[in-house]
Amino acid sequence: MNVLPVRKPNRLDDYDYSKNGAYFVTMCTKNRENILGGYVGATVPGRPLSPSDTSRPVIRLTDLGKFVDQTINFVHNNIDNDVKINKYVIMPNHVHIIIVLRSKTGDRGRSPLHGVVRNIKSYVSKWAGFPLWQKSFHDHVIRDLKEYYFIENYIENNPSTWENDCFYREIAANLSKGGMA
């Protein structure tokens, strides 16, 4: 008889996810494959070159990563003011986003947070033509401004710290065992 693995709950118990507030969301690619981009030393895209930026590592997006970027921007610019994406970064195998909710309305009785994440993941997977994402997503309820700024800074600097990222270490460990990245 096959025993199914016990999944760790990934939502806060007794928390109403339709409440106004800010949420830090992480979506990982299926099997944490590096299909959204590659790690390179350069400046942050969209920023002018300056002497201090020339050695700052960034993620150079693949076509798939660029489509994720377009999708996130589309959601940000086309959903009414009740849902905003304040900050995000696309890494080789995951995406970090701060989503701010200003309404208690969701579709089909679900919270707007779950709807936004579901729509992004679904739209990108349809475009790609294959299931791109891990099941579900990780979220963290941002409780105050200090925490918000800490997470915002984390997202901003995530490409610079990729080699220390837990997702990077998993890939490095798999490569050293002869696995696929």
mmCIF file with all atom_site columns, C-alpha atoms in Angstrom:
data_model
loop_
_atom_site.group_PDB
_atom_site.id
_atom_site.type_symbol
_atom_site.label_atom_id
_atom_site.label_alt_id
_atom_site.label_comp_id
_atom_site.label_asym_id
_atom_site.label_entity_id
_atom_site.label_seq_id
_atom_site.pdbx_PDB_ins_code
_atom_site.Cartn_x
_atom_site.Cartn_y
_atom_site.Cartn_z
_atom_site.occupancy
_atom_site.B_iso_or_equiv
_atom_site.pdbx_formal_charge
_atom_site.auth_seq_id
_atom_site.auth_comp_id
_atom_site.auth_asym_id
_atom_site.auth_atom_id
_atom_site.pdbx_PDB_model_num
ATOM 1   C CA . MET A 1 1   ? 0.000   0.000  0.000   1.00 0.00 ? 1   MET A CA 1
ATOM 2   C CA . ASN A 1 2   ? 1.366   3.406  -0.981  1.00 0.00 ? 2   ASN A CA 1
ATOM 3   C CA . VAL A 1 3   ? 1.508   5.926  1.816   1.00 0.00 ? 3   VAL A CA 1
ATOM 4   C CA . LEU A 1 4   ? 1.044   9.494  0.692   1.00 0.00 ? 4   LEU A CA 1
ATOM 5   C CA . PRO A 1 5   ? 3.462   12.064 2.101   1.00 0.00 ? 5   PRO A CA 1
ATOM 6   C CA . VAL A 1 6   ? 2.116   14.369 4.763   1.00 0.00 ? 6   VAL A CA 1
ATOM 7   C CA . ARG A 1 7   ? 2.245   17.930 3.471   1.00 0.00 ? 7   ARG A CA 1
ATOM 8   C CA . LYS A 1 8   ? 3.316   20.706 5.780   1.00 0.00 ? 8   LYS A CA 1
ATOM 9   C CA . PRO A 1 9   ? 0.538   23.312 6.040   1.00 0.00 ? 9   PRO A CA 1
ATOM 10  C CA . ASN A 1 10  ? 1.599   26.347 4.045   1.00 0.00 ? 10  ASN A CA 1
ATOM 11  C CA . ARG A 1 11  ? -1.050  28.769 5.265   1.00 0.00 ? 11  ARG A CA 1
ATOM 12  C CA . LEU A 1 12  ? -1.385  30.503 8.613   1.00 0.00 ? 12  LEU A CA 1
ATOM 13  C CA . ASP A 1 13  ? -4.002  28.806 10.791  1.00 0.00 ? 13  ASP A CA 1
ATOM 14  C CA . ASP A 1 14  ? -7.114  30.875 11.435  1.00 0.00 ? 14  ASP A CA 1
ATOM 15  C CA . TYR A 1 15  ? -5.964  33.765 9.250   1.00 0.00 ? 15  TYR A CA 1
ATOM 16  C CA . ASP A 1 16  ? -8.386  35.436 6.846   1.00 0.00 ? 16  ASP A CA 1
ATOM 17  C CA . TYR A 1 17  ? -6.410  35.761 3.613   1.00 0.00 ? 17  TYR A CA 1
ATOM 18  C CA . SER A 1 18  ? -8.993  38.101 2.162   1.00 0.00 ? 18  SER A CA 1
ATOM 19  C CA . LYS A 1 19  ? -8.025  40.798 4.677   1.00 0.00 ? 19  LYS A CA 1
ATOM 20  C CA . ASN A 1 20  ? -6.373  43.990 3.503   1.00 0.00 ? 20  ASN A CA 1
ATOM 21  C CA . GLY A 1 21  ? -2.631  43.789 3.817   1.00 0.00 ? 21  GLY A CA 1
ATOM 22  C CA . ALA A 1 22  ? 0.677   42.911 2.246   1.00 0.00 ? 22  ALA A CA 1
ATOM 23  C CA . TYR A 1 23  ? 1.806   39.373 1.486   1.00 0.00 ? 23  TYR A CA 1
ATOM 24  C CA . PHE A 1 24  ? 5.250   38.053 0.572   1.00 0.00 ? 24  PHE A CA 1
ATOM 25  C CA . VAL A 1 25  ? 4.732   35.225 -1.939  1.00 0.00 ? 25  VAL A CA 1
ATOM 26  C CA . THR A 1 26  ? 7.242   32.753 -3.370  1.00 0.00 ? 26  THR A CA 1
ATOM 27  C CA . MET A 1 27  ? 6.376   30.578 -6.385  1.00 0.00 ? 27  MET A CA 1
ATOM 28  C CA . CYS A 1 28  ? 8.866   27.853 -7.368  1.00 0.00 ? 28  CYS A CA 1
ATOM 29  C CA . THR A 1 29  ? 9.268   26.157 -10.712 1.00 0.00 ? 29  THR A CA 1
ATOM 30  C CA . LYS A 1 30  ? 8.444   22.466 -10.892 1.00 0.00 ? 30  LYS A CA 1
ATOM 31  C CA . ASN A 1 31  ? 11.376  20.441 -9.542  1.00 0.00 ? 31  ASN A CA 1
ATOM 32  C CA . ARG A 1 32  ? 13.061  23.818 -8.989  1.00 0.00 ? 32  ARG A CA 1
ATOM 33  C CA . GLU A 1 33  ? 14.468  23.764 -12.498 1.00 0.00 ? 33  GLU A CA 1
ATOM 34  C CA . ASN A 1 34  ? 16.491  26.790 -13.611 1.00 0.00 ? 34  ASN A CA 1
ATOM 35  C CA . ILE A 1 35  ? 14.226  27.715 -16.523 1.00 0.00 ? 35  ILE A CA 1
ATOM 36  C CA . LEU A 1 36  ? 13.418  31.355 -15.796 1.00 0.00 ? 36  LEU A CA 1
ATOM 37  C CA . GLY A 1 37  ? 16.900  32.794 -16.095 1.00 0.00 ? 37  GLY A CA 1
ATOM 38  C CA . GLY A 1 38  ? 20.598  32.497 -15.475 1.00 0.00 ? 38  GLY A CA 1
ATOM 39  C CA . TYR A 1 39  ? 22.853  34.101 -12.909 1.00 0.00 ? 39  TYR A CA 1
ATOM 40  C CA . VAL A 1 40  ? 25.288  36.633 -14.395 1.00 0.00 ? 40  VAL A CA 1
ATOM 41  C CA . GLY A 1 41  ? 27.475  39.450 -13.133 1.00 0.00 ? 41  GLY A CA 1
ATOM 42  C CA . ALA A 1 42  ? 26.144  42.746 -14.485 1.00 0.00 ? 42  ALA A CA 1
ATOM 43  C CA . THR A 1 43  ? 23.927  45.629 -13.544 1.00 0.00 ? 43  THR A CA 1
ATOM 44  C CA . VAL A 1 44  ? 20.287  45.370 -12.632 1.00 0.00 ? 44  VAL A CA 1
ATOM 45  C CA . PRO A 1 45  ? 18.152  45.534 -15.805 1.00 0.00 ? 45  PRO A CA 1
ATOM 46  C CA . GLY A 1 46  ? 16.589  48.930 -16.337 1.00 0.00 ? 46  GLY A CA 1
ATOM 47  C CA . ARG A 1 47  ? 19.137  50.764 -14.234 1.00 0.00 ? 47  ARG A CA 1
ATOM 48  C CA . PRO A 1 48  ? 21.806  52.972 -15.770 1.00 0.00 ? 48  PRO A CA 1
ATOM 49  C CA . LEU A 1 49  ? 25.364  51.763 -15.551 1.00 0.00 ? 49  LEU A CA 1
ATOM 50  C CA . SER A 1 50  ? 27.383  53.325 -12.785 1.00 0.00 ? 50  SER A CA 1
ATOM 51  C CA . PRO A 1 51  ? 30.781  52.418 -11.333 1.00 0.00 ? 51  PRO A CA 1
ATOM 52  C CA . SER A 1 52  ? 29.160  50.920 -8.239  1.00 0.00 ? 52  SER A CA 1
ATOM 53  C CA . ASP A 1 53  ? 26.712  48.764 -10.253 1.00 0.00 ? 53  ASP A CA 1
ATOM 54  C CA . THR A 1 54  ? 29.092  47.129 -12.739 1.00 0.00 ? 54  THR A CA 1
ATOM 55  C CA . SER A 1 55  ? 29.863  44.108 -10.571 1.00 0.00 ? 55  SER A CA 1
ATOM 56  C CA . ARG A 1 56  ? 26.376  43.624 -9.186  1.00 0.00 ? 56  ARG A CA 1
ATOM 57  C CA . PRO A 1 57  ? 25.098  40.180 -10.193 1.00 0.00 ? 57  PRO A CA 1
ATOM 58  C CA . VAL A 1 58  ? 21.674  39.844 -11.790 1.00 0.00 ? 58  VAL A CA 1
ATOM 59  C CA . ILE A 1 59  ? 19.450  37.224 -13.313 1.00 0.00 ? 59  ILE A CA 1
ATOM 60  C CA . ARG A 1 60  ? 19.390  37.311 -17.113 1.00 0.00 ? 60  ARG A CA 1
ATOM 61  C CA . LEU A 1 61  ? 15.895  36.133 -17.982 1.00 0.00 ? 61  LEU A CA 1
ATOM 62  C CA . THR A 1 62  ? 15.117  33.437 -20.522 1.00 0.00 ? 62  THR A CA 1
ATOM 63  C CA . ASP A 1 63  ? 12.169  33.957 -22.891 1.00 0.00 ? 63  ASP A CA 1
ATOM 64  C CA . LEU A 1 64  ? 10.050  32.145 -20.319 1.00 0.00 ? 64  LEU A CA 1
ATOM 65  C CA . GLY A 1 65  ? 11.352  34.409 -17.548 1.00 0.00 ? 65  GLY A CA 1
ATOM 66  C CA . LYS A 1 66  ? 10.588  37.454 -19.702 1.00 0.00 ? 66  LYS A CA 1
ATOM 67  C CA . PHE A 1 67  ? 7.029   36.197 -20.147 1.00 0.00 ? 67  PHE A CA 1
ATOM 68  C CA . VAL A 1 68  ? 6.699   35.802 -16.357 1.00 0.00 ? 68  VAL A CA 1
ATOM 69  C CA . ASP A 1 69  ? 7.885   39.421 -16.065 1.00 0.00 ? 69  ASP A CA 1
ATOM 70  C CA . GLN A 1 70  ? 5.322   40.580 -18.666 1.00 0.00 ? 70  GLN A CA 1
ATOM 71  C CA . THR A 1 71  ? 2.563   38.642 -16.902 1.00 0.00 ? 71  THR A CA 1
ATOM 72  C CA . ILE A 1 72  ? 3.359   40.125 -13.490 1.00 0.00 ? 72  ILE A CA 1
ATOM 73  C CA . ASN A 1 73  ? 3.398   43.619 -14.988 1.00 0.00 ? 73  ASN A CA 1
ATOM 74  C CA . PHE A 1 74  ? 0.121   42.955 -16.798 1.00 0.00 ? 74  PHE A CA 1
ATOM 75  C CA . VAL A 1 75  ? -1.506  41.854 -13.527 1.00 0.00 ? 75  VAL A CA 1
ATOM 76  C CA . HIS A 1 76  ? -0.129  44.915 -11.733 1.00 0.00 ? 76  HIS A CA 1
ATOM 77  C CA . ASN A 1 77  ? -1.310  47.345 -14.394 1.00 0.00 ? 77  ASN A CA 1
ATOM 78  C CA . ASN A 1 78  ? -4.675  45.778 -15.252 1.00 0.00 ? 78  ASN A CA 1
ATOM 79  C CA . ILE A 1 79  ? -6.230  44.671 -11.997 1.00 0.00 ? 79  ILE A CA 1
ATOM 80  C CA . ASP A 1 80  ? -8.157  47.427 -10.259 1.00 0.00 ? 80  ASP A CA 1
ATOM 81  C CA . ASN A 1 81  ? -6.648  49.237 -7.297  1.00 0.00 ? 81  ASN A CA 1
ATOM 82  C CA . ASP A 1 82  ? -7.708  46.457 -4.922  1.00 0.00 ? 82  ASP A CA 1
ATOM 83  C CA . VAL A 1 83  ? -4.671  44.319 -5.827  1.00 0.00 ? 83  VAL A CA 1
ATOM 84  C CA . LYS A 1 84  ? -1.170  45.664 -6.437  1.00 0.00 ? 84  LYS A CA 1
ATOM 85  C CA . ILE A 1 85  ? 2.187   44.029 -6.942  1.00 0.00 ? 85  ILE A CA 1
ATOM 86  C CA . ASN A 1 86  ? 4.620   46.321 -5.173  1.00 0.00 ? 86  ASN A CA 1
ATOM 87  C CA . LYS A 1 87  ? 7.908   44.505 -5.654  1.00 0.00 ? 87  LYS A CA 1
ATOM 88  C CA . TYR A 1 88  ? 9.098   41.303 -7.293  1.00 0.00 ? 88  TYR A CA 1
ATOM 89  C CA . VAL A 1 89  ? 12.157  39.490 -8.538  1.00 0.00 ? 89  VAL A CA 1
ATOM 90  C CA . ILE A 1 90  ? 12.404  36.595 -10.965 1.00 0.00 ? 90  ILE A CA 1
ATOM 91  C CA . MET A 1 91  ? 15.179  34.168 -10.051 1.00 0.00 ? 91  MET A CA 1
ATOM 92  C CA . PRO A 1 92  ? 16.308  31.143 -12.115 1.00 0.00 ? 92  PRO A CA 1
ATOM 93  C CA . ASN A 1 93  ? 13.872  28.778 -10.379 1.00 0.00 ? 93  ASN A CA 1
ATOM 94  C CA . HIS A 1 94  ? 11.530  30.904 -8.278  1.00 0.00 ? 94  HIS A CA 1
ATOM 95  C CA . VAL A 1 95  ? 9.738   34.239 -8.079  1.00 0.00 ? 95  VAL A CA 1
ATOM 96  C CA . HIS A 1 96  ? 9.350   36.483 -5.028  1.00 0.00 ? 96  HIS A CA 1
ATOM 97  C CA . ILE A 1 97  ? 6.465   38.980 -5.020  1.00 0.00 ? 97  ILE A CA 1
ATOM 98  C CA . ILE A 1 98  ? 4.954   41.440 -2.566  1.00 0.00 ? 98  ILE A CA 1
ATOM 99  C CA . ILE A 1 99  ? 1.217   41.520 -3.225  1.00 0.00 ? 99  ILE A CA 1
ATOM 100 C CA . VAL A 1 100 ? -0.859  44.199 -1.511  1.00 0.00 ? 100 VAL A CA 1
ATOM 101 C CA . LEU A 1 101 ? -4.615  43.640 -1.111  1.00 0.00 ? 101 LEU A CA 1
ATOM 102 C CA . ARG A 1 102 ? -6.998  46.525 -0.523  1.00 0.00 ? 102 ARG A CA 1
ATOM 103 C CA . SER A 1 103 ? -10.281 44.621 -0.751  1.00 0.00 ? 103 SER A CA 1
ATOM 104 C CA . LYS A 1 104 ? -12.037 41.621 0.792   1.00 0.00 ? 104 LYS A CA 1
ATOM 105 C CA . THR A 1 105 ? -13.483 40.418 -2.482  1.00 0.00 ? 105 THR A CA 1
ATOM 106 C CA . GLY A 1 106 ? -12.170 37.318 -4.181  1.00 0.00 ? 106 GLY A CA 1
ATOM 107 C CA . ASP A 1 107 ? -13.416 35.167 -7.020  1.00 0.00 ? 107 ASP A CA 1
ATOM 108 C CA . ARG A 1 108 ? -15.500 32.060 -6.293  1.00 0.00 ? 108 ARG A CA 1
ATOM 109 C CA . GLY A 1 109 ? -15.252 32.688 -2.547  1.00 0.00 ? 109 GLY A CA 1
ATOM 110 C CA . ARG A 1 110 ? -11.453 32.548 -2.577  1.00 0.00 ? 110 ARG A CA 1
ATOM 111 C CA . SER A 1 111 ? -9.159  35.258 -1.327  1.00 0.00 ? 111 SER A CA 1
ATOM 112 C CA . PRO A 1 112 ? -7.783  37.682 -3.913  1.00 0.00 ? 112 PRO A CA 1
ATOM 113 C CA . LEU A 1 113 ? -4.253  36.542 -2.992  1.00 0.00 ? 113 LEU A CA 1
ATOM 114 C CA . HIS A 1 114 ? -4.888  32.991 -4.147  1.00 0.00 ? 114 HIS A CA 1
ATOM 115 C CA . GLY A 1 115 ? -6.641  34.252 -7.278  1.00 0.00 ? 115 GLY A CA 1
ATOM 116 C CA . VAL A 1 116 ? -3.731  36.498 -8.284  1.00 0.00 ? 116 VAL A CA 1
ATOM 117 C CA . VAL A 1 117 ? -1.153  33.738 -7.797  1.00 0.00 ? 117 VAL A CA 1
ATOM 118 C CA . ARG A 1 118 ? -3.342  31.164 -9.565  1.00 0.00 ? 118 ARG A CA 1
ATOM 119 C CA . ASN A 1 119 ? -3.864  33.499 -12.530 1.00 0.00 ? 119 ASN A CA 1
ATOM 120 C CA . ILE A 1 120 ? -0.147  34.242 -12.925 1.00 0.00 ? 120 ILE A CA 1
ATOM 121 C CA . LYS A 1 121 ? 0.828   30.573 -12.691 1.00 0.00 ? 121 LYS A CA 1
ATOM 122 C CA . SER A 1 122 ? -1.963  29.418 -15.017 1.00 0.00 ? 122 SER A CA 1
ATOM 123 C CA . TYR A 1 123 ? -1.372  32.071 -17.673 1.00 0.00 ? 123 TYR A CA 1
ATOM 124 C CA . VAL A 1 124 ? 2.383   31.438 -17.824 1.00 0.00 ? 124 VAL A CA 1
ATOM 125 C CA . SER A 1 125 ? 1.948   27.646 -17.909 1.00 0.00 ? 125 SER A CA 1
ATOM 126 C CA . LYS A 1 126 ? -0.539  27.918 -20.789 1.00 0.00 ? 126 LYS A CA 1
ATOM 127 C CA . TRP A 1 127 ? 1.874   30.138 -22.705 1.00 0.00 ? 127 TRP A CA 1
ATOM 128 C CA . ALA A 1 128 ? 4.761   27.750 -22.041 1.00 0.00 ? 128 ALA A CA 1
ATOM 129 C CA . GLY A 1 129 ? 2.702   24.709 -23.047 1.00 0.00 ? 129 GLY A CA 1
ATOM 130 C CA . PHE A 1 130 ? 3.683   22.638 -20.016 1.00 0.00 ? 130 PHE A CA 1
ATOM 131 C CA . PRO A 1 131 ? 3.098   22.668 -16.237 1.00 0.00 ? 131 PRO A CA 1
ATOM 132 C CA . LEU A 1 132 ? 5.773   25.085 -15.080 1.00 0.00 ? 132 LEU A CA 1
ATOM 133 C CA . TRP A 1 133 ? 5.133   25.554 -11.368 1.00 0.00 ? 133 TRP A CA 1
ATOM 134 C CA . GLN A 1 134 ? 5.307   23.551 -8.186  1.00 0.00 ? 134 GLN A CA 1
ATOM 135 C CA . LYS A 1 135 ? 1.940   22.891 -6.608  1.00 0.00 ? 135 LYS A CA 1
ATOM 136 C CA . SER A 1 136 ? 0.769   25.735 -4.360  1.00 0.00 ? 136 SER A CA 1
ATOM 137 C CA . PHE A 1 137 ? 3.035   28.569 -3.204  1.00 0.00 ? 137 PHE A CA 1
ATOM 138 C CA . HIS A 1 138 ? 4.618   29.902 -0.043  1.00 0.00 ? 138 HIS A CA 1
ATOM 139 C CA . ASP A 1 139 ? 3.219   33.042 1.521   1.00 0.00 ? 139 ASP A CA 1
ATOM 140 C CA . HIS A 1 140 ? 4.093   35.201 4.484   1.00 0.00 ? 140 HIS A CA 1
ATOM 141 C CA . VAL A 1 141 ? 1.742   37.777 5.978   1.00 0.00 ? 141 VAL A CA 1
ATOM 142 C CA . ILE A 1 142 ? 3.684   41.045 6.294   1.00 0.00 ? 142 ILE A CA 1
ATOM 143 C CA . ARG A 1 143 ? 2.727   42.393 9.695   1.00 0.00 ? 143 ARG A CA 1
ATOM 144 C CA . ASP A 1 144 ? 4.293   45.873 9.869   1.00 0.00 ? 144 ASP A CA 1
ATOM 145 C CA . LEU A 1 145 ? 6.351   48.455 7.955   1.00 0.00 ? 145 LEU A CA 1
ATOM 146 C CA . LYS A 1 146 ? 9.673   47.290 9.400   1.00 0.00 ? 146 LYS A CA 1
ATOM 147 C CA . GLU A 1 147 ? 9.017   43.791 8.114   1.00 0.00 ? 147 GLU A CA 1
ATOM 148 C CA . TYR A 1 148 ? 7.773   45.184 4.783   1.00 0.00 ? 148 TYR A CA 1
ATOM 149 C CA . TYR A 1 149 ? 11.006  47.124 4.235   1.00 0.00 ? 149 TYR A CA 1
ATOM 150 C CA . PHE A 1 150 ? 13.114  44.126 5.268   1.00 0.00 ? 150 PHE A CA 1
ATOM 151 C CA . ILE A 1 151 ? 11.338  41.918 2.688   1.00 0.00 ? 151 ILE A CA 1
ATOM 152 C CA . GLU A 1 152 ? 11.478  44.645 0.035   1.00 0.00 ? 152 GLU A CA 1
ATOM 153 C CA . ASN A 1 153 ? 15.254  44.875 0.595   1.00 0.00 ? 153 ASN A CA 1
ATOM 154 C CA . TYR A 1 154 ? 15.534  41.075 0.473   1.00 0.00 ? 154 TYR A CA 1
ATOM 155 C CA . ILE A 1 155 ? 13.771  41.005 -2.912  1.00 0.00 ? 155 ILE A CA 1
ATOM 156 C CA . GLU A 1 156 ? 15.923  43.858 -4.257  1.00 0.00 ? 156 GLU A CA 1
ATOM 157 C CA . ASN A 1 157 ? 19.139  42.092 -3.256  1.00 0.00 ? 157 ASN A CA 1
ATOM 158 C CA . ASN A 1 158 ? 18.123  38.505 -4.006  1.00 0.00 ? 158 ASN A CA 1
ATOM 159 C CA . PRO A 1 159 ? 20.091  38.293 -7.294  1.00 0.00 ? 159 PRO A CA 1
ATOM 160 C CA . SER A 1 160 ? 23.235  39.485 -5.476  1.00 0.00 ? 160 SER A CA 1
ATOM 161 C CA . THR A 1 161 ? 22.903  36.696 -2.928  1.00 0.00 ? 161 THR A CA 1
ATOM 162 C CA . TRP A 1 162 ? 21.886  33.883 -5.303  1.00 0.00 ? 162 TRP A CA 1
ATOM 163 C CA . GLU A 1 163 ? 24.915  31.738 -4.474  1.00 0.00 ? 163 GLU A CA 1
ATOM 164 C CA . ASN A 1 164 ? 23.819  31.764 -0.804  1.00 0.00 ? 164 ASN A CA 1
ATOM 165 C CA . ASP A 1 165 ? 20.145  31.107 -1.595  1.00 0.00 ? 165 ASP A CA 1
ATOM 166 C CA . CYS A 1 166 ? 18.606  27.859 -0.285  1.00 0.00 ? 166 CYS A CA 1
ATOM 167 C CA . PHE A 1 167 ? 17.303  27.102 -3.801  1.00 0.00 ? 167 PHE A CA 1
ATOM 168 C CA . TYR A 1 168 ? 20.820  27.538 -5.240  1.00 0.00 ? 168 TYR A CA 1
ATOM 169 C CA . ARG A 1 169 ? 22.347  25.150 -2.708  1.00 0.00 ? 169 ARG A CA 1
ATOM 170 C CA . GLU A 1 170 ? 19.799  22.492 -3.604  1.00 0.00 ? 170 GLU A CA 1
ATOM 171 C CA . ILE A 1 171 ? 20.788  22.781 -7.247  1.00 0.00 ? 171 ILE A CA 1
ATOM 172 C CA . ALA A 1 172 ? 24.497  22.727 -6.413  1.00 0.00 ? 172 ALA A CA 1
ATOM 173 C CA . ALA A 1 173 ? 23.987  19.597 -4.275  1.00 0.00 ? 173 ALA A CA 1
ATOM 174 C CA . ASN A 1 174 ? 22.076  17.879 -7.101  1.00 0.00 ? 174 ASN A CA 1
ATOM 175 C CA . LEU A 1 175 ? 24.808  18.747 -9.595  1.00 0.00 ? 175 LEU A CA 1
ATOM 176 C CA . SER A 1 176 ? 27.506  17.360 -7.320  1.00 0.00 ? 176 SER A CA 1
ATOM 177 C CA . LYS A 1 177 ? 25.520  14.090 -7.116  1.00 0.00 ? 177 LYS A CA 1
ATOM 178 C CA . GLY A 1 178 ? 25.239  13.953 -10.909 1.00 0.00 ? 178 GLY A CA 1
ATOM 179 C CA . GLY A 1 179 ? 21.622  15.189 -11.014 1.00 0.00 ? 179 GLY A CA 1
ATOM 180 C CA . MET A 1 180 ? 20.036  17.691 -13.351 1.00 0.00 ? 180 MET A CA 1
ATOM 181 C CA . ALA A 1 181 ? 19.943  21.410 -12.533 1.00 0.00 ? 181 ALA A CA 1
#
